[in-house]
Short mmCIF file of C-alpha atoms in Angstrom, two decimals:
data_model
loop_
_atom_site.label_atom_id
_atom_site.label_comp_id
_atom_site.label_asym_id
_atom_site.label_seq_id
_atom_site.Cartn_x
_atom_site.Cartn_y
_atom_site.Cartn_z
CA MET G 1 126.76 88.04 32.53
CA THR G 2 125.44 84.52 32.96
CA GLU G 3 127.98 81.72 33.06
CA LEU G 4 127.76 79.31 30.13
CA ARG G 5 128.28 75.58 30.49
CA ILE G 6 128.86 73.22 27.57
CA ILE G 7 128.11 69.61 28.48
CA PRO G 8 128.96 66.78 26.06
CA LEU G 9 126.35 64.14 25.29
CA SER G 10 128.52 61.05 25.64
CA GLY G 11 127.97 57.33 25.97
CA TRP G 12 125.56 56.98 23.05
CA PRO G 13 125.25 53.73 21.10
CA GLU G 14 125.79 53.74 17.35
CA VAL G 15 122.93 55.69 15.77
CA ARG G 16 121.11 53.88 12.98
CA ASP G 17 118.06 54.41 10.80
CA GLY G 18 115.08 54.86 13.11
CA THR G 19 117.02 55.69 16.28
CA ASP G 20 115.00 57.96 18.59
CA LEU G 21 117.37 60.88 19.18
CA ALA G 22 115.07 62.62 21.66
CA GLU G 23 115.04 59.47 23.78
CA LEU G 24 118.84 59.27 23.70
CA VAL G 25 119.14 62.91 24.77
CA ALA G 26 116.67 62.37 27.61
CA GLN G 27 118.45 59.20 28.77
CA SER G 28 122.02 60.46 28.52
CA HIS G 29 121.62 63.83 30.16
CA LYS G 30 119.21 65.57 32.51
CA VAL G 31 118.16 68.52 30.37
CA GLU G 32 116.75 71.62 31.97
CA ALA G 33 114.28 74.18 30.69
CA GLY G 34 116.10 76.77 28.60
CA ASP G 35 118.93 74.48 27.54
CA VAL G 36 120.15 74.47 23.95
CA VAL G 37 120.70 70.94 22.62
CA VAL G 38 123.20 70.87 19.74
CA LEU G 39 123.33 67.72 17.62
CA ALA G 40 125.84 66.96 14.88
CA HIS G 41 124.02 66.48 11.61
CA LYS G 42 125.68 63.09 11.16
CA VAL G 43 123.61 61.49 13.93
CA VAL G 44 120.47 63.20 12.66
CA SER G 45 121.13 61.98 9.12
CA LYS G 46 121.85 58.43 10.28
CA ALA G 47 118.65 58.34 12.34
CA GLU G 48 116.70 59.53 9.30
CA GLY G 49 118.24 56.99 6.94
CA ARG G 50 120.19 59.57 4.95
CA VAL G 51 123.02 57.17 4.15
CA VAL G 52 123.89 55.85 0.68
CA ARG G 53 126.13 53.01 -0.45
CA LEU G 54 128.78 53.71 -3.05
CA ASP G 55 128.18 50.37 -4.76
CA GLU G 56 124.60 51.47 -5.49
CA ILE G 57 125.63 54.66 -7.31
CA GLU G 58 126.26 54.80 -11.05
CA PRO G 59 128.42 57.87 -11.80
CA SER G 60 127.48 60.19 -14.63
CA ALA G 61 129.89 61.48 -17.26
CA ARG G 62 130.06 64.80 -15.41
CA ALA G 63 130.97 63.04 -12.16
CA ARG G 64 133.73 61.08 -13.91
CA GLU G 65 135.05 64.27 -15.45
CA LEU G 66 135.21 66.10 -12.11
CA ALA G 67 136.62 63.13 -10.21
CA GLY G 68 139.53 62.56 -12.59
CA ASP G 69 142.15 60.38 -10.94
CA GLU G 70 141.81 62.04 -7.52
CA GLU G 71 138.36 60.98 -6.27
CA ASP G 72 135.86 58.15 -6.53
CA PRO G 73 133.40 59.28 -9.25
CA ARG G 74 130.56 57.66 -7.29
CA HIS G 75 131.27 60.04 -4.41
CA VAL G 76 131.19 62.99 -6.80
CA GLU G 77 127.93 61.72 -8.29
CA ALA G 78 126.35 61.70 -4.82
CA ILE G 79 127.42 65.33 -4.45
CA LEU G 80 125.89 66.29 -7.79
CA ARG G 81 122.60 64.60 -6.89
CA GLU G 82 122.40 66.61 -3.65
CA SER G 83 123.09 69.91 -5.44
CA VAL G 84 120.67 72.35 -7.02
CA ARG G 85 123.45 74.68 -8.18
CA ILE G 86 127.19 74.26 -8.64
CA ILE G 87 129.01 77.38 -7.46
CA ARG G 88 132.63 76.44 -8.12
CA THR G 89 134.69 73.36 -8.95
CA ARG G 90 138.42 72.70 -8.74
CA GLY G 91 139.23 69.14 -9.68
CA PRO G 92 136.98 66.93 -7.56
CA LEU G 93 136.30 69.77 -5.08
CA VAL G 94 132.73 70.99 -5.54
CA ILE G 95 131.18 74.01 -3.83
CA ALA G 96 127.44 73.66 -4.25
CA GLU G 97 124.07 74.94 -3.13
CA THR G 98 121.83 72.31 -1.54
CA THR G 99 118.07 72.03 -1.75
CA ASN G 100 117.89 73.89 1.59
CA GLY G 101 119.82 76.88 0.26
CA LEU G 102 123.05 76.01 2.04
CA VAL G 103 126.25 76.72 0.13
CA CYS G 104 129.00 74.36 1.23
CA ALA G 105 131.72 71.99 0.11
CA SER G 106 130.51 68.73 -1.41
CA ALA G 107 126.86 69.69 -0.80
CA GLY G 108 127.35 68.29 2.70
CA VAL G 109 128.07 64.76 1.44
CA ASP G 110 130.73 63.15 3.63
CA ALA G 111 132.42 59.79 4.17
CA SER G 112 133.74 60.61 7.66
CA ASN G 113 131.88 59.10 10.61
CA ALA G 114 129.79 57.05 8.19
CA PRO G 115 128.25 53.80 9.50
CA GLU G 116 130.71 51.64 7.56
CA ALA G 117 133.27 51.73 4.79
CA GLY G 118 131.78 52.29 1.36
CA THR G 119 128.95 54.52 2.61
CA LEU G 120 128.32 58.26 2.53
CA VAL G 121 126.25 60.40 4.87
CA LEU G 122 124.00 63.06 3.31
CA LEU G 123 122.51 66.13 4.95
CA PRO G 124 119.03 65.75 6.48
CA LEU G 125 116.30 66.51 3.95
CA ASP G 126 114.97 69.32 6.15
CA PRO G 127 117.29 70.11 9.07
CA ASP G 128 114.86 72.63 10.56
CA ASP G 129 112.12 70.00 10.68
CA SER G 130 114.62 67.53 12.16
CA ALA G 131 115.41 70.02 14.93
CA ARG G 132 111.71 70.63 15.56
CA ARG G 133 110.92 66.92 15.89
CA VAL G 134 113.80 66.33 18.31
CA ARG G 135 112.69 69.36 20.34
CA ASP G 136 109.10 68.09 20.49
CA GLY G 137 110.35 64.64 21.52
CA ILE G 138 112.49 66.03 24.33
CA ARG G 139 109.55 68.03 25.65
CA GLU G 140 107.30 64.95 25.57
CA ARG G 141 109.84 62.86 27.49
CA THR G 142 111.12 65.41 30.02
CA GLY G 143 108.47 68.10 30.24
CA HIS G 144 111.15 70.71 29.55
CA THR G 145 111.16 73.20 26.70
CA VAL G 146 114.56 73.52 25.05
CA ALA G 147 115.97 74.85 21.81
CA VAL G 148 117.61 72.47 19.34
CA VAL G 149 120.38 73.20 16.85
CA VAL G 150 121.54 70.78 14.15
CA SER G 151 125.16 71.57 13.28
CA ASP G 152 127.64 70.89 10.51
CA SER G 153 131.22 71.95 9.75
CA PHE G 154 131.63 74.70 7.19
CA GLY G 155 134.67 76.37 5.71
CA ARG G 156 134.75 80.16 5.48
CA PRO G 157 135.83 82.38 2.59
CA TRP G 158 139.37 83.70 2.98
CA ARG G 159 139.84 81.87 6.32
CA GLN G 160 141.74 78.69 7.14
CA GLY G 161 140.00 75.87 8.97
CA THR G 162 136.38 74.99 9.58
CA THR G 163 133.88 75.84 12.27
CA ASP G 164 130.50 74.35 13.10
CA VAL G 165 127.42 76.30 12.07
CA ALA G 166 123.68 75.80 12.48
CA ILE G 167 121.94 74.12 9.56
CA GLY G 168 118.77 73.38 11.53
CA VAL G 169 117.16 75.40 14.33
CA ALA G 170 114.01 75.04 16.44
CA GLY G 171 112.80 76.92 19.49
CA MET G 172 114.90 80.07 19.20
CA ALA G 173 115.67 82.97 16.89
CA PRO G 174 118.95 82.15 15.12
CA LEU G 175 119.84 85.82 14.74
CA LEU G 176 120.16 88.44 17.48
CA ASP G 177 119.07 91.64 15.76
CA LEU G 178 120.82 94.68 17.25
CA ARG G 179 119.81 97.15 14.57
CA GLY G 180 118.61 100.35 16.22
CA VAL G 181 120.40 99.60 19.49
CA GLN G 182 122.83 102.24 20.76
CA ASP G 183 126.32 101.22 21.89
CA GLY G 184 128.11 102.58 24.95
CA SER G 185 129.09 105.80 23.16
CA GLY G 186 125.60 106.43 21.80
CA TYR G 187 126.25 105.21 18.25
CA GLU G 188 123.19 103.54 16.74
CA LEU G 189 123.92 100.13 15.24
CA ARG G 190 122.60 100.00 11.68
CA SER G 191 123.31 96.54 10.34
CA THR G 192 124.50 94.37 13.24
CA GLN G 193 122.88 90.95 13.46
CA ILE G 194 124.66 88.28 15.51
CA ALA G 195 124.41 84.70 14.23
CA VAL G 196 123.89 83.27 17.72
CA ALA G 197 122.80 79.83 16.46
CA ASP G 198 126.10 79.53 14.58
CA GLU G 199 127.99 80.64 17.69
CA LEU G 200 126.21 78.00 19.78
CA ALA G 201 127.07 75.34 17.19
CA GLY G 202 130.72 76.40 17.25
CA ALA G 203 130.81 76.41 21.04
CA ALA G 204 129.33 72.92 21.22
CA GLU G 205 131.91 71.60 18.77
CA LEU G 206 134.64 72.41 21.28
CA VAL G 207 133.50 69.47 23.43
CA MET G 208 132.22 67.26 20.60
CA GLY G 209 135.29 67.05 18.40
CA LYS G 210 135.41 65.31 15.04
CA ALA G 211 136.78 61.93 16.03
CA ALA G 212 135.78 61.59 19.68
CA GLY G 213 132.43 59.90 19.03
CA ILE G 214 130.50 62.61 20.89
CA PRO G 215 127.38 63.38 18.82
CA GLY G 216 126.11 66.47 20.61
CA ALA G 217 126.23 68.82 23.56
CA VAL G 218 123.99 70.80 25.86
CA VAL G 219 124.69 74.52 26.15
CA ARG G 220 123.33 75.84 29.44
CA GLY G 221 123.00 79.45 30.53
CA PHE G 222 122.47 81.14 27.16
CA ALA G 223 119.45 83.46 27.21
CA TYR G 224 117.88 82.89 23.81
CA SER G 225 114.51 84.19 22.72
CA GLY G 226 112.09 84.26 19.81
CA GLU G 227 111.45 81.74 17.08
CA GLY G 228 113.01 81.06 13.72
CA THR G 229 114.77 78.54 11.51
CA ALA G 230 118.24 78.09 10.08
CA ARG G 231 116.91 79.35 6.77
CA ASP G 232 116.93 82.81 8.37
CA LEU G 233 120.74 82.56 8.36
CA VAL G 234 120.98 82.03 4.60
CA LEU G 235 121.86 85.16 2.63
CA PRO G 236 118.88 86.34 0.52
CA ALA G 237 119.23 85.71 -3.21
CA GLU G 238 119.32 89.42 -4.01
CA ARG G 239 122.49 89.77 -1.88
CA ASP G 240 124.21 86.67 -3.25
CA LEU G 241 127.11 87.90 -5.39
CA PHE G 242 127.50 84.49 -7.06
CA ARG G 243 124.02 84.44 -8.61
#
């Protein structure tokens, strides 16, 4: 078993619209071929200008209804605009499907770690493409081929707490398919697929934290293979019990 190392990407300046994330990765850490670079979606979104100001949002009647007295209706309106389908609501809490097929709280819209008060950070428009562009940029600057994962915090049904998962992937297969493999007793696995990109995102979060100002990490020693995107992790529509 290869030893895994998780190395925080620290010492970054504040990321703003237009910041070159690949350059920051190359400058802040000596990446090696085969590394997995995990970046929190917040820095990706900021670099791509996916930040909105509350004072520029006019809430709809539906947003005011959901917000009630508990939430800023402009925040709820931003959530509704980022949603293609509302799964569940409870007061101002909205579980929604995004344009990328992700099902998550608030459609990924968040005020934490925003550039300034009165702003909200949205998810990247295409997290897989974001991961691909960062990966290409790292290769151009360092000559090394790495995999890139864009992560975000998700809750889990019937479980307390959140964990980071992959919402964007480039340079690796996000699922390890063990169907057809025999275990130690000779039993053939029939449905086992390991969400390795999610596991890498969760592992990286251990050194990133939520309030430590560390925007990413390098995971070294994981033997990934193949190609794919984070969309491969999304449950197909025919297996979605909420449709």
